[in-house]
CSV table of C-alpha atoms in Angstrom, one decimal:
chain,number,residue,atom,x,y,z
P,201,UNK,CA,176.6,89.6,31.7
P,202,UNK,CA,173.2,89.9,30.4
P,203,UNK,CA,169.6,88.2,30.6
P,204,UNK,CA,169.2,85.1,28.7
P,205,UNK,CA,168.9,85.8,25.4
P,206,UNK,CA,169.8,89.4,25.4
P,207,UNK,CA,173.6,90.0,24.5
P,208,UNK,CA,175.3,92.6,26.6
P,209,UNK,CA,175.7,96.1,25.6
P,210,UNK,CA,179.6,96.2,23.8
P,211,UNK,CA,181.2,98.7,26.4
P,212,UNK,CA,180.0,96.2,29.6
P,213,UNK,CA,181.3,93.4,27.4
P,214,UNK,CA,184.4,95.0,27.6
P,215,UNK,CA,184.8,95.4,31.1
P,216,UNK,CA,183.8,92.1,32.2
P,217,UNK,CA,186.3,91.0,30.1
P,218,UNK,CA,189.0,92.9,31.0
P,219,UNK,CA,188.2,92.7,34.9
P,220,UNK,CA,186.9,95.8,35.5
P,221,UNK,CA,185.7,95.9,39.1
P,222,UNK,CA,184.7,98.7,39.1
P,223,UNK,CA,181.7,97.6,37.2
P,224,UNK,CA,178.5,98.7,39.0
P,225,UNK,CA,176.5,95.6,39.4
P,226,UNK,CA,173.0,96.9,38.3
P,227,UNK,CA,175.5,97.7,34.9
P,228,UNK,CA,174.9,93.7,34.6
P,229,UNK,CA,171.5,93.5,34.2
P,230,UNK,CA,171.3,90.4,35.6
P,231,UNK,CA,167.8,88.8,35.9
P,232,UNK,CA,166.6,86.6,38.9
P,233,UNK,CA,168.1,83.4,36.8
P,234,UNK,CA,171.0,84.6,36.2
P,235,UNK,CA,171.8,85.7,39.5
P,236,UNK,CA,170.9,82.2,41.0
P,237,UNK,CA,173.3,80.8,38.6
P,238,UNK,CA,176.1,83.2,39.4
P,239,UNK,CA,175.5,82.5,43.5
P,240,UNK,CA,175.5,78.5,42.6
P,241,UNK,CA,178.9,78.8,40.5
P,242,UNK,CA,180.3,80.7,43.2
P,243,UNK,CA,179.7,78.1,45.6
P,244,UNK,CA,180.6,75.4,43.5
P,245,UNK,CA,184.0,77.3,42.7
P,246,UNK,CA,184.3,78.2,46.3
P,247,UNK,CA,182.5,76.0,48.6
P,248,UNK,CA,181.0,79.6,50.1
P,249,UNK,CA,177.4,80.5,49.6
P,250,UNK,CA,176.5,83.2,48.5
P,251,UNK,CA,172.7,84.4,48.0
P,252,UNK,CA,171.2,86.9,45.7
P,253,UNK,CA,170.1,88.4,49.5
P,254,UNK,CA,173.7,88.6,50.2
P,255,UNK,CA,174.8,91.0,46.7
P,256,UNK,CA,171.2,93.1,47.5
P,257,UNK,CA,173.1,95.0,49.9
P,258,UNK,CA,176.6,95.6,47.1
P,259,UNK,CA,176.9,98.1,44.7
P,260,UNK,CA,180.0,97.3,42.8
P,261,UNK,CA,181.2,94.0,41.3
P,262,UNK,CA,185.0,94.6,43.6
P,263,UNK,CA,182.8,93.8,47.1
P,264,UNK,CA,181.1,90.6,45.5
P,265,UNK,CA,185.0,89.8,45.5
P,266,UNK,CA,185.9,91.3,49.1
P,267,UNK,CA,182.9,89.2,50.1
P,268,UNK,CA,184.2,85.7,48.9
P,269,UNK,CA,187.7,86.6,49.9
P,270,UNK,CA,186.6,87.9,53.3
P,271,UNK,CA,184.8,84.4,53.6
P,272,UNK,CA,187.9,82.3,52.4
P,273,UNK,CA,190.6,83.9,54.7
C-alpha cells in the first residue's frame, strides 16, 4: 500500500496486514498506477469492474468491499 518505490509507513503496513477496514483509503497513498492496478486485479479476481471513478466517491477501505460484494450478490 504505497507508490512504487516508496515502502509504506510501518503502522499502515500493519493494518493492511491484519485487515483492518477501517483503513481510510487516502491512508494508502495510492498513486494513479497503483490504483489502476488494484481496479484490474479486482476484476480479474472478481469478474466486476471497478474504476478509480468508482472508489472517488469512498472514504474507507470496508465500502471498496461492500461495493464488490454488493455487485456479487
Amino acid at each position: 500500500a504505497a507508490r512504487y518505490g516508496v515502502p509504506p509507513a510501518p503502522a499502515i503496513a500493519d493494518a493492511v496486514v491484519a485487515g483492518d477496514r477501517t483503513l481510510k483509503i487516502d491512508q494508502l497513498k495510492f498513486d494513479s498506477l497503483a490504483w489502476m492496478e488494484f481496479c484490474i486485479s479486482v476484476e480479474l479476481q472478481s469478474g466486476q469492474e471497478l474504476t478509480p471513478a468508482d472508489i472517488e466517491n469512498m472514504r474507507y477501505v470496508f465500502e471498496i468491499e461492500e461495493w464488490l460484494r454488493a455487485r456479487l450478490s
